[in-house]
Each structure stands twice: as C-alpha cells, then as structure tokens.
Short mmCIF file of C-alpha atoms and ligand atoms in Angstrom, two decimals:
data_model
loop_
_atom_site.label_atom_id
_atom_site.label_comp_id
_atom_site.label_asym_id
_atom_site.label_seq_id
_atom_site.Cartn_x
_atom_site.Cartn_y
_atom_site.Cartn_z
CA UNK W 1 104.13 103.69 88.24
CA UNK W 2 103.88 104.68 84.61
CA UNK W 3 107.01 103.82 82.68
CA UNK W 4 108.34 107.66 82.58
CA UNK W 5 104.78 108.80 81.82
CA UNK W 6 105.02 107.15 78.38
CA UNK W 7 102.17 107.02 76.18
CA UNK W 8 100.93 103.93 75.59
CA UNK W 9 102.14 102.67 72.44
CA UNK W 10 100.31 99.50 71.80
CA UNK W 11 103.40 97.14 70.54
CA UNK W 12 105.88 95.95 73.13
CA UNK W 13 108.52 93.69 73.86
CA UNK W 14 108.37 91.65 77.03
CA UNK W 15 110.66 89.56 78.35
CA UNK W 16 109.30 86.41 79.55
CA UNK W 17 110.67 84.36 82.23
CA UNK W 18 108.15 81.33 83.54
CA UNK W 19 111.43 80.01 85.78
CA UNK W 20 110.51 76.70 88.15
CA UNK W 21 107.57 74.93 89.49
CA UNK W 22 104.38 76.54 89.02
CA UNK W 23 106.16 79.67 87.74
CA UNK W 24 105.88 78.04 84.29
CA UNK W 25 102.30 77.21 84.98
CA UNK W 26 100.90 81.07 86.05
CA UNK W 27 102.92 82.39 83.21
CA UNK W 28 101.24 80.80 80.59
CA UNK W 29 98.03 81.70 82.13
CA UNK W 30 98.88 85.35 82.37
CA UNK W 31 99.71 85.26 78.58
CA UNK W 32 96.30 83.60 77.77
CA UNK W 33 94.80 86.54 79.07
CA UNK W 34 97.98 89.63 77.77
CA UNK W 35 96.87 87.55 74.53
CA UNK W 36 93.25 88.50 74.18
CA UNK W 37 93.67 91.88 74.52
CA UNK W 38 94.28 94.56 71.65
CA UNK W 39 97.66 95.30 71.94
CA UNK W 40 100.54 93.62 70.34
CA UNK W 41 103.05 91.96 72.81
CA UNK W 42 106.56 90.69 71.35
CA UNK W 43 107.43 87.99 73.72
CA UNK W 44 110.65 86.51 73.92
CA UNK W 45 111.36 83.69 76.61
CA UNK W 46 113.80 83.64 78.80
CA UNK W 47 115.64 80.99 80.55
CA UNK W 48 116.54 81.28 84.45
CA UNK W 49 116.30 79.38 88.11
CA UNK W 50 116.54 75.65 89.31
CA UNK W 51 116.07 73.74 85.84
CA UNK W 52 118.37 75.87 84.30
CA UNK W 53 121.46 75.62 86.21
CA UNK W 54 120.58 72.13 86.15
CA UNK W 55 120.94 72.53 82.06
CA UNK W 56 123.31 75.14 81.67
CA UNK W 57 125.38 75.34 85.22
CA UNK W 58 124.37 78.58 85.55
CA UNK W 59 121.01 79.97 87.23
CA UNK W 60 120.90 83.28 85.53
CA UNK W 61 122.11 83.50 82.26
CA UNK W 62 123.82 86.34 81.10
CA UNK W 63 121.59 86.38 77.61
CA UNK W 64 118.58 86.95 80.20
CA UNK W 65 119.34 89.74 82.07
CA UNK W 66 120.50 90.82 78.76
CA UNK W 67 116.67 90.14 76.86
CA UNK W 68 115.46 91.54 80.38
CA UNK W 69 117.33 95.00 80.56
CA UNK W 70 116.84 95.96 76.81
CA UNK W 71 112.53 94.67 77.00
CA UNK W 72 109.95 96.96 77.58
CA UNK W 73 108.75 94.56 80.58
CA UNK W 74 109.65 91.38 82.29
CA UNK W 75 107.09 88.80 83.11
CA UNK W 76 108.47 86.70 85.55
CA UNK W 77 107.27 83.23 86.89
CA UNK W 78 109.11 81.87 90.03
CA UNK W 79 112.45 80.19 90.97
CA UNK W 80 113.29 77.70 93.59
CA UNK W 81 115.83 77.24 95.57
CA UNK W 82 118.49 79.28 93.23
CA UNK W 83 115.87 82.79 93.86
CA UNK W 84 118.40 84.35 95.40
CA UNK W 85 120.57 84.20 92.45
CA UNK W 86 117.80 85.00 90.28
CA UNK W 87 115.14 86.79 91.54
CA UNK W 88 117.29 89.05 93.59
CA UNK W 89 120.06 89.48 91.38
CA UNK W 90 117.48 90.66 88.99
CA UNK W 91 115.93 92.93 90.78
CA UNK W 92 119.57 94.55 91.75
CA UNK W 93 120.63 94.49 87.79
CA UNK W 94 117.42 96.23 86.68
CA UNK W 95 117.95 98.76 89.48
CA UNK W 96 114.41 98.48 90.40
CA UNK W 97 114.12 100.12 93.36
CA UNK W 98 110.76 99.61 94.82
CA UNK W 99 108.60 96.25 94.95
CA UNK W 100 104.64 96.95 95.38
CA UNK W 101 103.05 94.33 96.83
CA UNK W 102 98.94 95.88 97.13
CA UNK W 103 97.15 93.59 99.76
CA UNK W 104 93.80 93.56 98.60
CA UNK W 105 91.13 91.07 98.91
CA UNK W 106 88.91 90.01 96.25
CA UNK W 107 86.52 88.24 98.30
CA UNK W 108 85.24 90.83 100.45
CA UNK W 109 82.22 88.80 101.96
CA UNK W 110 84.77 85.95 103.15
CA UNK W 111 88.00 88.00 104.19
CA UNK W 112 86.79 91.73 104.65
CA UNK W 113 87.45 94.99 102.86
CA UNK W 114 91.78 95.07 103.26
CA UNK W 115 93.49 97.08 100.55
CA UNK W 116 96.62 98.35 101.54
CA UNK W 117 99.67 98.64 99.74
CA UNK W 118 103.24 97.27 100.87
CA UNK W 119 106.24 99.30 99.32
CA UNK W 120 108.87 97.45 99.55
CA UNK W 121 112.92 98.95 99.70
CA UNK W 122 114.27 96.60 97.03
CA UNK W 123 117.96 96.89 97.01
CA UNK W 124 119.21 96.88 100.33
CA UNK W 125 119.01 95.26 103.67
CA UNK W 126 120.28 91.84 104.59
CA UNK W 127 119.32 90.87 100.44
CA UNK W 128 122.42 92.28 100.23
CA UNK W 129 123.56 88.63 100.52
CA UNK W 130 127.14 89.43 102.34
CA UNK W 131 127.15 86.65 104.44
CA UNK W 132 130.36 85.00 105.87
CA UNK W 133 131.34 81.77 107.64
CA UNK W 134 133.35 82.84 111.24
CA UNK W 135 134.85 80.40 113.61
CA UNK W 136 131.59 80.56 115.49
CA UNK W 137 129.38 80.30 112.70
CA UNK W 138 127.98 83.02 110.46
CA UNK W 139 127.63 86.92 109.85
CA UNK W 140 125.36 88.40 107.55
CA UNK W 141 125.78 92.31 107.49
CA UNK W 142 122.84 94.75 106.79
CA UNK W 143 122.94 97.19 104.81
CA UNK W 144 120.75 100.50 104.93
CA UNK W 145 121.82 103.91 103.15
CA UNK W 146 120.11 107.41 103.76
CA UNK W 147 119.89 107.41 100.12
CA UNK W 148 118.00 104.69 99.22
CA UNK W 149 115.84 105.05 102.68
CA UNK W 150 114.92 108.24 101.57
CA UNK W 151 114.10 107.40 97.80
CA UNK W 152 111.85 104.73 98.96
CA UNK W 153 110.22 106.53 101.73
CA UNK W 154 109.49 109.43 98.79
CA UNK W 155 108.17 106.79 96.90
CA UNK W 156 105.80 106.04 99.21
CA UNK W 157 104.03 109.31 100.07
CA UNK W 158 104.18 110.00 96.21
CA UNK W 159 102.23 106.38 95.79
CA UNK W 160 100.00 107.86 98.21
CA UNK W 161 99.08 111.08 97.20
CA UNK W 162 98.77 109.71 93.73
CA UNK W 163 95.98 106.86 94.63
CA UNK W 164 94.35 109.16 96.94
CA UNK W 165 95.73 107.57 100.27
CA UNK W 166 95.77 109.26 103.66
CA UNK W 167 98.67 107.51 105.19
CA UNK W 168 102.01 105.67 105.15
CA UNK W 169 102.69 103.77 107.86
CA UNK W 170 106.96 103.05 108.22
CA UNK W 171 107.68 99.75 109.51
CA UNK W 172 111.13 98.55 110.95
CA UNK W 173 112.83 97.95 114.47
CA UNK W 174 114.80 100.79 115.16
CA UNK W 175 114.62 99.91 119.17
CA UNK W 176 117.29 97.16 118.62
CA UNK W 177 118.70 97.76 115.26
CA UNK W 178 119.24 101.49 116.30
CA UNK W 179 121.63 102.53 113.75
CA UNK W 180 120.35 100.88 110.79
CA UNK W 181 116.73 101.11 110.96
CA UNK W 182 117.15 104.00 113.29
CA UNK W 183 118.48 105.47 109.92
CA UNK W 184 115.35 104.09 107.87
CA UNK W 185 113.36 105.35 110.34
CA UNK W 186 114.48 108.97 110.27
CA UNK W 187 115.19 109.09 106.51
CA UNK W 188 110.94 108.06 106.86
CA UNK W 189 110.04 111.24 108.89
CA UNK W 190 112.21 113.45 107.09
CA UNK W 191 110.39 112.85 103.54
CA UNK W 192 107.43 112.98 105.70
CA UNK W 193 107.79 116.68 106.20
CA UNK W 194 107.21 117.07 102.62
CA UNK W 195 103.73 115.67 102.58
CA UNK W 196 101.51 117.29 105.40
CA UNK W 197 98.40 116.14 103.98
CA UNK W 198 99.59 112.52 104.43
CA UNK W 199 99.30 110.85 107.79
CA UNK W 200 102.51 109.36 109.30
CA UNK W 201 103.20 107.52 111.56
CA UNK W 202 105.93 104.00 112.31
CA UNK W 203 105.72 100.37 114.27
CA UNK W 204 107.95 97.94 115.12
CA UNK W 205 108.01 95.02 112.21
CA UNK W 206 106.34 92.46 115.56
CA UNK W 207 103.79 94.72 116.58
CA UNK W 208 103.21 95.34 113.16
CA UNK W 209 102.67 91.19 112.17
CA UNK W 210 99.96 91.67 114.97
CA UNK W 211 98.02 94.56 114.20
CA UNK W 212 97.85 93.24 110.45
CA UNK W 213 95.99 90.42 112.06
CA UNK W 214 94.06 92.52 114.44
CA UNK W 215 93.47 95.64 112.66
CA UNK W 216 94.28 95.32 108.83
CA UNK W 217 91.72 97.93 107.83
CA UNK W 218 93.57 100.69 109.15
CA UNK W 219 97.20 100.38 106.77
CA UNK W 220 97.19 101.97 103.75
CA UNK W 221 100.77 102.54 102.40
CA UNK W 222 103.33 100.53 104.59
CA UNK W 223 106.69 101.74 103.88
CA UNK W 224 109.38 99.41 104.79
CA UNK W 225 113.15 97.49 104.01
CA UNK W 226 113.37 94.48 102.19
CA UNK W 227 113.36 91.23 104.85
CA UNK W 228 110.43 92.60 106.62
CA UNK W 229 108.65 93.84 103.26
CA UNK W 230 108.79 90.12 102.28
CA UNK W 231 107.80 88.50 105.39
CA UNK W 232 104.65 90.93 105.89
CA UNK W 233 103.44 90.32 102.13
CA UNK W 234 103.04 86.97 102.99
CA UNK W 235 101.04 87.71 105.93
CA UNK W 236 99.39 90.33 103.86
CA UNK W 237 98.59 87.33 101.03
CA UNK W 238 97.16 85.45 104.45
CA UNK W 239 94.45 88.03 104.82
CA UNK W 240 93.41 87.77 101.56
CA UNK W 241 93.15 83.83 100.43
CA UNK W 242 96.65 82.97 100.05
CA UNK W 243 99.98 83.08 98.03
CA UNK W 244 98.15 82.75 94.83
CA UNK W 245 96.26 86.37 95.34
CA UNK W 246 99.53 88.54 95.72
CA UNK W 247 101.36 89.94 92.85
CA UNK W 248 103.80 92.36 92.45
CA UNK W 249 105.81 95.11 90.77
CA UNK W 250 109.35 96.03 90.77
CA UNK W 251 109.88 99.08 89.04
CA UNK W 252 113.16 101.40 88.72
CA UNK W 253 113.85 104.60 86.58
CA UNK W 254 114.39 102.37 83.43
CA UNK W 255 112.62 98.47 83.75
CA UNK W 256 109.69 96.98 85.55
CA UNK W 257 109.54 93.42 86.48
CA UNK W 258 106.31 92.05 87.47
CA UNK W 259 105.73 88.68 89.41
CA UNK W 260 103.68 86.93 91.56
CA UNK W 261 104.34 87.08 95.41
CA UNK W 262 104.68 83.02 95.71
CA UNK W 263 107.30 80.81 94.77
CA UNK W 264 107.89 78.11 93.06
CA UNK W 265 105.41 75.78 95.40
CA UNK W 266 107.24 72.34 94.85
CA UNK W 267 104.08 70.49 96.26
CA UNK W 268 101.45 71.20 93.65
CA UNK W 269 103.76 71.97 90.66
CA UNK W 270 103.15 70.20 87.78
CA UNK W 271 99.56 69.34 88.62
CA UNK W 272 97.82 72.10 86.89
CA UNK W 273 96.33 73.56 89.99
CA UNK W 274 98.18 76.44 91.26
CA UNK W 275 95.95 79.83 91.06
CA UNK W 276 96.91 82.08 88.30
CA UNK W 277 95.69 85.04 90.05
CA UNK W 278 98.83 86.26 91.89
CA UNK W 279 100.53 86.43 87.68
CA UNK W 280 97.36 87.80 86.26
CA UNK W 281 97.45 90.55 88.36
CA UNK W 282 100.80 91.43 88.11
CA UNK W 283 100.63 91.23 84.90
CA UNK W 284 97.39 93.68 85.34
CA UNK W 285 100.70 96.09 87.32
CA UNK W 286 102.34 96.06 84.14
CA UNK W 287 99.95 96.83 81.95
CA UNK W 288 99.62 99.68 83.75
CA UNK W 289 103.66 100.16 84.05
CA UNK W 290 103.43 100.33 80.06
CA UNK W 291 100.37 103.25 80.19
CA UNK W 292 97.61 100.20 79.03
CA UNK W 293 95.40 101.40 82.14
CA UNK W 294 92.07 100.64 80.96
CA UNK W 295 92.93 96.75 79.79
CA UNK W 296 94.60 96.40 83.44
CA UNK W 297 91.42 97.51 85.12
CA UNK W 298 89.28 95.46 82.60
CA UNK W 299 90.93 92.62 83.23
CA UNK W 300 91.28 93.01 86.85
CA UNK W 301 87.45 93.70 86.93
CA UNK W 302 86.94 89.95 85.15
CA UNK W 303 89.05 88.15 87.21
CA UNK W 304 87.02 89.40 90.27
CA UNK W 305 84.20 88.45 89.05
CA UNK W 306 85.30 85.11 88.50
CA UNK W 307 86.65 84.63 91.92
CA UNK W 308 83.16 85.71 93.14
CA UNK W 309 81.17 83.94 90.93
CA UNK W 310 83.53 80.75 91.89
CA UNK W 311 81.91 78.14 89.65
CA UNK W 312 85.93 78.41 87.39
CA UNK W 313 88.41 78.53 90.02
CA UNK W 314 91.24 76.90 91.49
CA UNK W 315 90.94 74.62 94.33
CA UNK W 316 92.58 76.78 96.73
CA UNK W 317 89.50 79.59 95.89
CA UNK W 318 86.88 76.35 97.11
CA UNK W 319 86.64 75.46 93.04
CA UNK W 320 87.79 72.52 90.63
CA UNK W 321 89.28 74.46 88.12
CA UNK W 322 92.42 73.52 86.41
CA UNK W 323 94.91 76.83 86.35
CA UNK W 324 94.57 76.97 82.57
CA UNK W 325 90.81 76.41 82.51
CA UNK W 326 90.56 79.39 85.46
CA UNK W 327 92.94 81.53 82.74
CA UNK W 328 90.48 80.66 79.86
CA UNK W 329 87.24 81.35 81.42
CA UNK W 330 88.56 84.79 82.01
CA UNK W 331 90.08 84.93 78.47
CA UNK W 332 86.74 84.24 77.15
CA UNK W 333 85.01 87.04 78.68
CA UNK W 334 87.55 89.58 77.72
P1 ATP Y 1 109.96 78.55 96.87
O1 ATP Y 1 111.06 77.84 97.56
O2 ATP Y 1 110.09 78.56 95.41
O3 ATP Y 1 109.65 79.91 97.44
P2 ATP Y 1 107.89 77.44 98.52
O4 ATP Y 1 107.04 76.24 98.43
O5 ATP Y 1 108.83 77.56 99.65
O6 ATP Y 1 108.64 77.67 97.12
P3 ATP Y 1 105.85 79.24 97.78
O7 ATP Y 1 106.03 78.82 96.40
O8 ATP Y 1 105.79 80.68 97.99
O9 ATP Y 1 106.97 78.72 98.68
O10 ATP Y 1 104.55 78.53 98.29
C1 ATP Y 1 104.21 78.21 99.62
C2 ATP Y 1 102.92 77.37 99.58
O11 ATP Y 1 101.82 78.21 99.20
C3 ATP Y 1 102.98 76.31 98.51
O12 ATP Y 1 103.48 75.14 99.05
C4 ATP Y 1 101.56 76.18 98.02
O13 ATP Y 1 100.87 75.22 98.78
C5 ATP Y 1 100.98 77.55 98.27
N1 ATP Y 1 100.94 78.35 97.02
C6 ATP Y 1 101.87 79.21 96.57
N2 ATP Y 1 101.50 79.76 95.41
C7 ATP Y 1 100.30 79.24 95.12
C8 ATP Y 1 99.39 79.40 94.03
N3 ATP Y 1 99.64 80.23 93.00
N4 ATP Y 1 98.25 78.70 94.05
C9 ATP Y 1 97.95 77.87 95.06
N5 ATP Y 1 98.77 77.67 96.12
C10 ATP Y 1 99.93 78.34 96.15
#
C-alpha cells in the first residue's frame, strides 16, 4: 500500500477534511495523535458535505478536490446525507481504486480472534450513481468492466501474498446477476491462476453475510464490488465492537484517502462521545501509505492497549471517556 514504494520523507502535506457530524469530532482526535509523533505534517483543511452546501450551495468544492489531488494524503472525517456527492465523487476523482476495510478485533477476549481484510472495487458497480426516473418508477444500471474486475481481483492476491495470507475469498452473486458479476467472478479466477500458492475460492454476497456470522475465522482477503464491499464492512465492524472500530483506505496509483468506515452518526454528534478509533486507525493506514510504518504500528499498538485496559474509552467500548480525552490518553503515551 506504500505510496509508489516512496521513502519516507518525514514532512508532508495532508489534506484534511473533518466533513459532518462526528466526522469533525474523530478528525481532531486523529490529529492529536499524527501530532505527537516525529514527523512534520502540513495540514490544510478542507471544506466538504452537509454544512457546506448549506454555506456555499455546493457539497464538494472544487478548491477541495483541488487541495485533495495535489496533498500527499487526505484525512477524511464523514458526510451526511450529501456522501454520495462527496465521499464517492472523491473517491472517483482521486482514481482510487481499491478501499481496504481490515476487520480486525481489538478485543479478542470479548469478540474472538477475526482479522480479515475486505478489498473493496471502488469505482464501479451501482456507485456509479446512473439512476433514472421511468414511468414505473426507477432504474439504476450496474456497471462492472473486465478491467477494473481484474485490477482489483490482482490487488487482492498481491495484498495477500504481501501480508502473508493464504486466501482470497471473491464475493458477488453471479447466479442472478449472471452477466455482471458473472464477469467479476471470472475476471476473479482468472488472476487467480497467477497465484497458486493462494487459496481461492467465491460465495454468494447472502451466504456470505451468514458465514461471517457463523464462521468469521476462516476469511482472510475477501475480494469483492462496491455495494456488497460496503454492506459486509459493516457487518464486518459488527464482529468487532461497532462502527467506531473500522477504518479504511482508498488508495489509487497517485492519492490515498483514509477514513473511518462510519458516517456521520447524527444521534451522538456533537456530544463528544463518538469513538475515535475507526480515524485513528485509518490514519495508522496512512501512515503507512506515506512509508511511516513503525509510527503506524506504534500507535496502533497504544490504542490497543487502551481499548484493553478500558479505564479511557468511549462509552460504546463499556467506558466514560469523552472522544478527545480517549485521543489524549493515547497521545500521552506516545
Ligand atoms: P450517515 O448518514 O452519515 O452515514 P448514519 O447515522 O446513517 O450516518 P453511521 O454514521 O455510519 O450512519 O452510524 C450508524 C450508527 O453507528 C450511529 O447512529 C452511531 O450510533 C453508531 N456509530 C457510528 N460511528 C460511531 C463511532 N465512531 N462511535 C460510536 N458510535 C458510532
């Protein structure tokens, strides 16, 4: 996931984007942390999602994806209801490609040992947004290419021979969608021939919601399109203690965007308690995006502990921690 196997170079711009809700909340934490460590982080913020088409009419300003393409890194928060215009769009501008979403718990006593990561086609699919009002109601069209199938799918196996992984599980539903996932299905088996030390083997997106349920130590790499990538994170983030545990990485041949799995979570923003977590994390995925390995697992490493020692945490880890005060305990052990 290194940013074209660039040496770390210890002084980069980020893009910052905090967005709605509790987006504005987890982002600050994040930087509490990115600020303790020895490296020197040019942040410029970035305006984008509900509040801001509320100020400036529009929900993605054309300055931001500007600030966002020419950064070393984006930070992003969380938007509301205009994420499709933001979020998305984003992704599509910065061409990133993929979105990892690793599924791992941090509590193992209380939710078992999962780890499995959830690569995520990122461009395609019905995010595609080509929807259209008929007579009878509404189309949406989905969109899958051989291309992009197959870049993914590569991605994939190459995720997993690089972290040591011994299989990729495809997910889709190629029994009724024969022609498009059919295609992401074959596109799957095809790459696969290129990696015979690497287990592979494809379920149905239902079966699959199941067997995460009933069997979620045996994924390791699931490899699938965009809708269902989303939908199973969440599950995934189920497994694990919730939306605050997820985060999450898009990365393309030129940017990396890194943001928490949840949204904007109306219902406790503003009151200081959403779990920083999910951001800290991802912002762990880009410090190792930008080659700063050893700070990512450092900081990862503290933030575990912290969840397991539980006495600074978030009420929905079982604590009374305030999301800043969970950020700060961790900043002060850096
Ligand atoms: P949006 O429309 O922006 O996606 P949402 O409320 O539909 O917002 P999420 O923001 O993903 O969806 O959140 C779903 C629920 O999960 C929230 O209502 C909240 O209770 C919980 N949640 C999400 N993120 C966190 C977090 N970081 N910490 C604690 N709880 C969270």
């Amino acid at each position: 996931m290194n940013k074209k196997n660039k040496k770390a170079k210890r002084m980069y711009n980020i893009a910052v984007i905090p967005g709605d809700g509790i987006g504005q909340e987890v982002v600050k934490a994040a930087v509490t942390i990115l600020d303790k460590l020895p490296i020197d982080f040019n942040y410029t913020y970035a305006k984008a999602g509900d509040e801001c088409k509320e100020e400036t009419g529009v929900p993605l300003p054309d300055e931001t994806i500007e600030l966002a393409k020419n950064s070393d890194a984006v930070l992003f928060g969380a938007a509301g209801e205009t994420a499709a215009d933001v979020i998305v769009r984003l992704r599509r501008e910065l061409n990133t490609f993929v979105n990892l979403r690793p599924v791992k718990s941090l509590q193992p006593d209380k939710y078992g040992n999962i780890d499995f990561m959830i690569v995520r086609e990122n461009t395609e699919d019905l995010y595609i947004g080509d929807e259209e009002e008929t007579p009878e109601g509404a189309i949406a069209r989905k969109k899958i290419t051989k291309f992009a199938s197959e870049r993914i799918a590569k991605y994939a196996f190459k995720y997993a021979e690089d972290t040591g992984r011994k299989k990729v599980t495809a997910v889709h539903k190629a029994n009724v969608l024969k022609l498009s996932d059919g295609l992401f299905k074959k596109s799957f088996y095809k790459i696969a021939e290129q990696y015979p030390d690497i287990e592979s083997n494809d379920f149905y997106v239902d079966a699959t919601a199941m067997y995460l349920i009933t069997n979620p130590l045996d994924f390791e790499v699931i490899v699938t399109t965009n809708l269902y990538g989303d939908i199973l994170s969440d599950e995934g983030a189920g497994l694990v203690g919730g939306l605050g545990m997820i985060p999450s990485a898009n990365i393309g041949d030129d940017n990396g965007l890194f943001e928490p799995v949840h949204g904007s979570a109306p219902d406790i923003a503003g009151q200081g308690i959403a779990n920083p977590a999910a951001t800290i994390l991802s912002a762990c995925m880009m410090l190792d995006y930008l080659g700063e390995s050893q700070y990512a697992r450092k900081v990862e490493e503290i933030l575990i502990d912290v969840i397991q020692e539980g006495s600074h945490v978030t009420p929905d880890l079982g604590g009374d921690s305030s999301t800043q005060e969970m950020a700060e305990y961790i900043a002060s052990k850096l």
